Amino acid sequence: MILKIDMSGAIPIYVQIRNEIVKGIGKGDVSAGENLPTVRQLASELGINTMTVSKAYQLLKSEGFIETDRRKGAVVKGTHELKGSLEGLYREKLEGELELLSAEAKLRGLDKQEFIDLCASAFAGMEV
């Protein structure tokens, strides 16, 4: 799995790591049951502090994308374990993010159909 991280970007590195792993799972680049690199390995590969990777893994765990075990490390959960979790807080988060993206797209001159087409294209790119 190759992570695209912008070290000088405005988005915190731990959030970028989280986002790249979630996209990797969604696209099928990372499979259920697959071990992620150890915190030390990933930190070394990216040239960052281990606490940054640890924070990303803790976020992924709290959101239900991975589980951690002292012996196995960080393991990707199956998509069947995530399905049905569109209720409650996740749904509110999704609606809020889509509202923000819609506003930004409209302010930048994108029309409704272009926005919907972009959303459909991105969603179609997910294997799950």
Coordinates of N, CA, C and O in Angstrom, one line a residue:
M1 N 0.8 -1.2 0.0 CA 0.0 0.0 0.0 C 0.9 1.2 0.0 O 1.8 1.4 0.8
I2 N 0.6 2.1 -0.9 CA 1.4 3.4 -1.0 C 0.5 4.5 -0.5 O -0.6 4.7 -1.0
L3 N 1.0 5.2 0.5 CA 0.3 6.4 1.1 C 0.8 7.6 0.5 O 2.0 7.9 0.4
K4 N -0.1 8.5 0.0 CA 0.3 9.8 -0.5 C 0.1 10.8 0.6 O -1.0 11.2 1.0
I5 N 1.3 11.3 1.2 CA 1.2 12.2 2.3 C 1.9 13.5 1.9 O 3.0 13.5 1.3
D6 N 1.2 14.6 2.2 CA 1.8 15.9 1.9 C 2.3 16.5 3.2 O 1.5 17.0 4.0
M7 N 3.6 16.4 3.4 CA 4.2 16.9 4.6 C 4.1 18.4 4.9 O 4.2 18.8 6.0
S8 N 3.9 19.1 3.9 CA 3.8 20.6 4.1 C 2.3 21.1 3.9 O 2.1 22.3 3.9
G9 N 1.4 20.1 3.8 CA 0.0 20.5 3.6 C -0.7 21.0 4.9 O -0.1 20.8 6.0
A10 N -1.9 21.5 4.8 CA -2.6 22.0 5.9 C -3.3 20.9 6.7 O -3.6 21.1 7.9
I11 N -3.5 19.8 6.1 CA -4.2 18.6 6.8 C -3.2 17.9 7.6 O -2.1 17.6 7.1
P12 N -3.5 17.7 8.9 CA -2.5 17.0 9.8 C -2.1 15.6 9.2 O -2.9 14.9 8.6
I13 N -0.9 15.3 9.4 CA -0.3 14.0 8.8 C -1.1 12.8 9.3 O -1.4 11.9 8.5
Y14 N -1.5 12.8 10.6 CA -2.2 11.6 11.1 C -3.6 11.5 10.4 O -4.0 10.4 10.1
V15 N -4.2 12.6 10.0 CA -5.5 12.5 9.3 C -5.2 12.1 7.9 O -6.0 11.3 7.3
Q16 N -4.2 12.5 7.3 CA -3.8 12.0 5.9 C -3.6 10.5 5.9 O -4.0 9.8 5.0
I17 N -2.9 10.0 6.9 CA -2.6 8.6 7.0 C -3.9 7.8 7.1 O -4.2 6.9 6.4
R18 N -4.8 8.3 8.0 CA -6.1 7.7 8.2 C -6.9 7.7 6.9 O -7.5 6.7 6.5
N19 N -6.9 8.8 6.2 CA -7.7 8.9 5.0 C -7.2 8.0 3.9 O -7.9 7.4 3.2
E20 N -5.8 7.9 3.8 CA -5.2 7.1 2.8 C -5.5 5.6 3.0 O -5.8 4.8 2.1
I21 N -5.5 5.2 4.3 CA -5.8 3.8 4.6 C -7.3 3.5 4.4 O -7.6 2.4 3.8
V22 N -8.2 4.4 4.7 CA -9.6 4.2 4.5 C -9.9 4.1 3.0 O -10.6 3.2 2.5
K23 N -9.2 5.0 2.2 CA -9.4 4.9 0.7 C -8.8 3.5 0.2 O -9.4 2.9 -0.7
G24 N -7.7 3.1 0.8 CA -7.1 1.8 0.4 C -8.0 0.6 0.6 O -8.2 -0.3 -0.2
I25 N -8.7 0.7 1.8 CA -9.7 -0.4 2.1 C -10.8 -0.3 1.2 O -11.3 -1.3 0.6
G26 N -11.4 0.9 0.9 CA -12.5 1.1 0.0 C -12.2 0.6 -1.4 O -13.1 0.1 -2.0
K27 N -11.0 0.9 -1.9 CA -10.7 0.5 -3.2 C -10.2 -0.9 -3.4 O -10.0 -1.4 -4.5
G28 N -10.1 -1.6 -2.2 CA -9.7 -3.0 -2.3 C -8.2 -3.2 -2.3 O -7.7 -4.3 -2.5
D29 N -7.4 -2.1 -2.1 CA -5.9 -2.2 -2.1 C -5.5 -2.9 -0.8 O -4.4 -3.5 -0.7
V30 N -6.3 -2.8 0.2 CA -6.0 -3.4 1.5 C -7.2 -4.3 1.8 O -8.4 -3.8 1.8
S31 N -7.0 -5.6 2.1 CA -8.1 -6.5 2.3 C -8.4 -6.7 3.8 O -7.5 -6.5 4.7
A32 N -9.6 -7.2 4.0 CA -10.0 -7.6 5.4 C -9.0 -8.7 5.9 O -8.6 -9.6 5.2
G33 N -8.6 -8.5 7.1 CA -7.7 -9.5 7.7 C -6.2 -9.2 7.5 O -5.3 -9.8 8.0
E34 N -5.9 -8.2 6.6 CA -4.6 -7.8 6.3 C -3.9 -7.0 7.4 O -4.6 -6.2 7.9
N35 N -2.7 -7.3 7.7 CA -2.0 -6.6 8.7 C -1.4 -5.3 8.1 O -0.9 -5.3 7.0
L36 N -1.6 -4.2 8.8 CA -1.0 -2.9 8.4 C 0.4 -2.9 8.9 O 0.8 -3.7 9.8
P37 N 1.3 -2.1 8.3 CA 2.7 -2.0 8.9 C 2.6 -1.6 10.3 O 1.7 -1.0 10.8
T38 N 3.6 -2.0 11.1 CA 3.7 -1.6 12.5 C 3.9 -0.1 12.5 O 4.2 0.5 11.6
V39 N 3.6 0.4 13.7 CA 3.7 1.9 13.9 C 5.1 2.3 13.6 O 5.4 3.3 12.9
R40 N 6.1 1.6 14.1 CA 7.5 1.9 13.8 C 7.9 1.8 12.4 O 8.6 2.7 11.8
Q41 N 7.4 0.7 11.7 CA 7.7 0.6 10.3 C 7.2 1.7 9.4 O 7.9 2.3 8.6
L42 N 5.9 2.1 9.7 CA 5.3 3.1 8.9 C 5.9 4.5 9.2 O 6.2 5.3 8.3
A43 N 6.2 4.7 10.4 CA 6.8 6.0 10.8 C 8.2 6.1 10.2 O 8.6 7.2 9.6
S44 N 8.9 5.0 10.1 CA 10.3 5.0 9.5 C 10.2 5.2 8.0 O 10.9 6.0 7.5
E45 N 9.2 4.5 7.4 CA 9.0 4.7 5.9 C 8.7 6.1 5.5 O 9.1 6.7 4.5
L46 N 7.8 6.8 6.4 CA 7.4 8.1 6.1 C 8.3 9.2 6.6 O 8.2 10.4 6.3
G47 N 9.2 8.8 7.5 CA 10.1 9.8 8.1 C 9.4 10.7 9.1 O 9.7 11.9 9.2
I48 N 8.5 10.1 9.9 CA 7.8 10.9 10.9 C 7.8 10.3 12.2 O 8.3 9.1 12.4
N49 N 7.3 10.9 13.2 CA 7.3 10.5 14.6 C 6.3 9.3 14.7 O 5.2 9.3 14.2
T50 N 6.7 8.3 15.6 CA 5.8 7.2 15.8 C 4.5 7.6 16.4 O 3.4 6.9 16.2
M51 N 4.4 8.6 17.2 CA 3.2 9.1 17.8 C 2.2 9.5 16.8 O 1.0 9.4 17.0
T52 N 2.7 10.0 15.7 CA 1.8 10.5 14.6 C 1.0 9.3 14.0 O -0.2 9.3 13.8
V53 N 1.8 8.2 13.7 CA 1.2 7.0 13.2 C 0.3 6.3 14.2 O -0.8 5.9 13.9
S54 N 0.7 6.3 15.5 CA -0.1 5.8 16.5 C -1.4 6.5 16.6 O -2.5 5.9 16.8
K55 N -1.4 7.8 16.5 CA -2.7 8.6 16.5 C -3.6 8.2 15.4 O -4.8 8.1 15.6
A56 N -3.0 8.0 14.2 CA -3.8 7.6 13.0 C -4.4 6.2 13.3 O -5.6 6.0 13.0
Y57 N -3.7 5.3 13.8 CA -4.2 4.0 14.0 C -5.2 4.0 15.1 O -6.2 3.3 15.0
Q58 N -5.1 4.8 16.1 CA -6.1 4.9 17.2 C -7.4 5.5 16.6 O -8.5 5.0 17.0
L59 N -7.3 6.4 15.7 CA -8.5 7.0 15.1 C -9.2 5.9 14.2 O -10.4 5.7 14.3
L60 N -8.4 5.2 13.4 CA -9.0 4.1 12.6 C -9.6 3.0 13.5 O -10.7 2.5 13.1
K61 N -9.0 2.7 14.6 CA -9.6 1.8 15.5 C -10.9 2.3 16.1 O -11.9 1.5 16.2
S62 N -10.9 3.5 16.5 CA -12.2 4.1 17.2 C -13.3 4.2 16.1 O -14.5 4.1 16.5
E63 N -13.0 4.3 14.9 CA -14.0 4.4 13.8 C -14.4 3.0 13.3 O -15.3 2.9 12.5
G64 N -13.7 1.9 13.8 CA -14.1 0.6 13.5 C -13.4 0.0 12.2 O -13.8 -1.1 11.7
F65 N -12.4 0.7 11.6 CA -11.8 0.2 10.4 C -10.7 -0.9 10.7 O -10.5 -1.7 9.8
I66 N -10.1 -0.8 11.8 CA -9.1 -1.8 12.2 C -9.3 -2.2 13.6 O -10.0 -1.6 14.4
E67 N -8.6 -3.3 13.9 CA -8.6 -3.8 15.3 C -7.1 -4.0 15.6 O -6.3 -4.3 14.7
T68 N -6.7 -3.8 16.9 CA -5.3 -4.0 17.2 C -5.2 -5.1 18.3 O -6.1 -5.3 19.1
D69 N -4.1 -5.7 18.2 CA -3.8 -6.8 19.1 C -2.3 -6.8 19.3 O -1.5 -6.6 18.4
R70 N -1.9 -7.0 20.5 CA -0.4 -6.9 20.9 C 0.4 -7.9 20.1 O 1.5 -7.6 19.7
R71 N -0.2 -9.0 19.8 CA 0.6 -10.1 19.0 C 0.5 -9.9 17.5 O 1.4 -10.1 16.8
K72 N -0.7 -9.5 17.0 CA -0.9 -9.4 15.6 C -0.7 -8.0 15.0 O -0.6 -7.8 13.8
G73 N -0.8 -7.0 15.9 CA -0.6 -5.6 15.4 C -2.0 -5.1 14.9 O -3.0 -5.5 15.4
A74 N -1.9 -4.2 13.9 CA -3.1 -3.6 13.4 C -3.6 -4.4 12.2 O -2.9 -4.6 11.3
V75 N -4.9 -4.8 12.3 CA -5.5 -5.7 11.3 C -6.8 -5.0 10.8 O -7.6 -4.5 11.6
V76 N -6.9 -5.0 9.5 CA -8.1 -4.4 8.8 C -9.3 -5.3 9.1 O -9.3 -6.5 8.9
K77 N -10.4 -4.7 9.5 CA -11.6 -5.4 9.7 C -12.3 -5.6 8.4 O -12.1 -4.9 7.4
G78 N -13.2 -6.6 8.4 CA -14.0 -6.9 7.2 C -15.1 -5.9 7.0 O -15.6 -5.3 7.9
T79 N -15.4 -5.6 5.7 CA -16.4 -4.6 5.4 C -17.8 -5.1 6.0 O -18.6 -4.2 6.3
H80 N -18.0 -6.4 6.1 CA -19.3 -6.8 6.7 C -19.5 -6.3 8.1 O -20.6 -6.1 8.6
E81 N -18.3 -6.0 8.8 CA -18.4 -5.5 10.2 C -18.7 -4.0 10.2 O -19.2 -3.5 11.2
L82 N -18.5 -3.4 9.1 CA -18.8 -1.9 9.0 C -20.2 -1.6 8.4 O -20.7 -0.6 8.7
K83 N -20.7 -2.5 7.7 CA -22.0 -2.3 7.0 C -23.1 -2.2 8.1 O -23.0 -2.8 9.1
G84 N -24.1 -1.3 7.8 CA -25.1 -1.1 8.8 C -24.8 0.0 9.8 O -25.6 0.3 10.6
S85 N -23.5 0.5 9.7 CA -23.1 1.5 10.6 C -23.4 2.9 10.0 O -22.7 3.9 10.4
L86 N -24.3 3.0 9.1 CA -24.6 4.3 8.5 C -25.6 5.2 9.4 O -25.9 6.3 9.0
E87 N -25.9 4.6 10.5 CA -26.9 5.3 11.4 C -26.1 6.2 12.3 O -24.9 6.1 12.5
G88 N -26.8 7.1 12.9 CA -26.3 7.9 14.0 C -25.2 8.9 13.6 O -25.3 9.6 12.7
L89 N -24.1 8.8 14.4 CA -23.0 9.8 14.3 C -22.4 9.7 12.9 O -22.0 10.8 12.3
Y90 N -22.2 8.5 12.3 CA -21.6 8.5 11.0 C -22.4 9.2 9.9 O -22.0 9.9 9.1
R91 N -23.8 8.9 10.0 CA -24.6 9.6 9.0 C -24.6 11.1 9.2 O -24.5 11.8 8.2
E92 N -24.6 11.6 10.4 CA -24.4 13.0 10.6 C -23.1 13.6 10.0 O -23.1 14.6 9.4
K93 N -22.0 12.8 10.3 CA -20.7 13.2 9.7 C -20.8 13.3 8.2 O -20.3 14.2 7.6
L94 N -21.3 12.2 7.6 CA -21.4 12.2 6.2 C -22.2 13.3 5.6 O -21.8 14.0 4.6
E95 N -23.4 13.6 6.2 CA -24.2 14.7 5.7 C -23.5 16.0 5.8 O -23.6 16.9 4.9
G96 N -22.8 16.2 7.0 CA -22.1 17.5 7.2 C -21.0 17.7 6.2 O -20.8 18.8 5.6
E97 N -20.2 16.6 5.9 CA -19.1 16.7 4.9 C -19.6 16.9 3.5 O -19.0 17.7 2.7
L98 N -20.7 16.2 3.2 CA -21.3 16.4 1.8 C -21.8 17.8 1.7 O -21.7 18.4 0.6
E99 N -22.4 18.4 2.7 CA -22.9 19.7 2.7 C -21.8 20.7 2.5 O -21.9 21.6 1.6
L100 N -20.7 20.5 3.2 CA -19.5 21.4 3.0 C -18.9 21.3 1.6 O -18.7 22.3 0.9
L101 N -18.8 20.1 1.1 CA -18.2 19.9 -0.2 C -19.2 20.5 -1.3 O -18.7 21.0 -2.3
S102 N -20.5 20.3 -1.1 CA -21.5 20.9 -2.0 C -21.3 22.4 -2.1 O -21.4 23.0 -3.1
A103 N -21.2 23.0 -0.9 CA -21.1 24.5 -0.8 C -19.8 24.9 -1.5 O -19.9 25.9 -2.3
E104 N -18.7 24.3 -1.3 CA -17.4 24.6 -1.9 C -17.5 24.5 -3.4 O -17.0 25.3 -4.1
A105 N -18.1 23.4 -3.8 CA -18.2 23.1 -5.3 C -19.1 24.2 -5.9 O -18.7 24.7 -7.0
K106 N -20.2 24.6 -5.3 CA -21.1 25.6 -5.9 C -20.4 26.9 -5.9 O -20.4 27.7 -6.9
L107 N -19.7 27.3 -4.8 CA -19.0 28.6 -4.8 C -17.9 28.7 -5.8 O -17.5 29.7 -6.3
R108 N -17.3 27.5 -6.2 CA -16.2 27.5 -7.2 C -16.7 27.3 -8.6 O -16.0 27.1 -9.6
G109 N -18.1 27.3 -8.8 CA -18.7 27.3 -10.1 C -19.1 25.9 -10.7 O -19.4 25.8 -11.9
L110 N -19.0 24.9 -9.9 CA -19.4 23.6 -10.3 C -20.9 23.5 -10.3 O -21.6 23.9 -9.3
D111 N -21.5 23.0 -11.4 CA -23.0 22.9 -11.3 C -23.4 21.5 -10.7 O -22.5 20.7 -10.4
K112 N -24.7 21.4 -10.4 CA -25.2 20.3 -9.6 C -24.8 18.9 -10.3 O -24.4 18.0 -9.6
Q113 N -25.0 18.9 -11.6 CA -24.8 17.6 -12.3 C -23.3 17.2 -12.3 O -23.0 16.1 -12.1
E114 N -22.4 18.2 -12.5 CA -21.0 17.9 -12.4 C -20.6 17.4 -11.0 O -19.8 16.4 -10.9
F115 N -21.2 18.0 -10.0 CA -20.9 17.5 -8.6 C -21.4 16.1 -8.4 O -20.7 15.2 -7.9
I116 N -22.6 15.8 -8.9 CA -23.2 14.5 -8.8 C -22.3 13.5 -9.6 O -22.1 12.4 -9.1
D117 N -21.9 13.9 -10.8 CA -21.1 13.0 -11.6 C -19.7 12.7 -10.9 O -19.3 11.5 -10.9
L118 N -19.1 13.7 -10.3 CA -17.9 13.5 -9.5 C -18.1 12.5 -8.4 O -17.3 11.6 -8.1
C119 N -19.2 12.7 -7.6 CA -19.5 11.8 -6.5 C -19.7 10.4 -7.0 O -19.2 9.4 -6.4
A120 N -20.4 10.2 -8.1 CA -20.7 8.9 -8.6 C -19.4 8.2 -9.1 O -19.2 7.0 -8.9
S121 N -18.6 9.0 -9.7 CA -17.3 8.5 -10.2 C -16.4 8.0 -9.0 O -15.8 6.9 -9.1
A122 N -16.4 8.8 -8.0 CA -15.6 8.5 -6.8 C -16.1 7.2 -6.1 O -15.4 6.3 -5.8
F123 N -17.5 7.2 -6.0 CA -18.1 6.0 -5.4 C -17.9 4.8 -6.2 O -17.7 3.7 -5.7
A124 N -18.0 4.9 -7.5 CA -17.8 3.7 -8.4 C -16.4 3.2 -8.3 O -16.1 2.0 -8.6
G125 N -15.4 4.0 -7.9 CA -14.0 3.6 -7.8 C -13.8 2.7 -6.6 O -12.7 2.2 -6.4
M126 N -14.8 2.6 -5.7 CA -14.6 1.8 -4.5 C -15.1 0.4 -4.8 O -16.1 0.1 -5.4
E127 N -14.3 -0.6 -4.4 CA -14.5 -2.0 -4.7 C -15.6 -2.6 -3.8 O -16.4 -3.4 -4.1
V128 N -15.7 -2.1 -2.5 CA -16.6 -2.6 -1.5 C -18.0 -2.3 -1.8 O -18.4 -1.4 -2.3

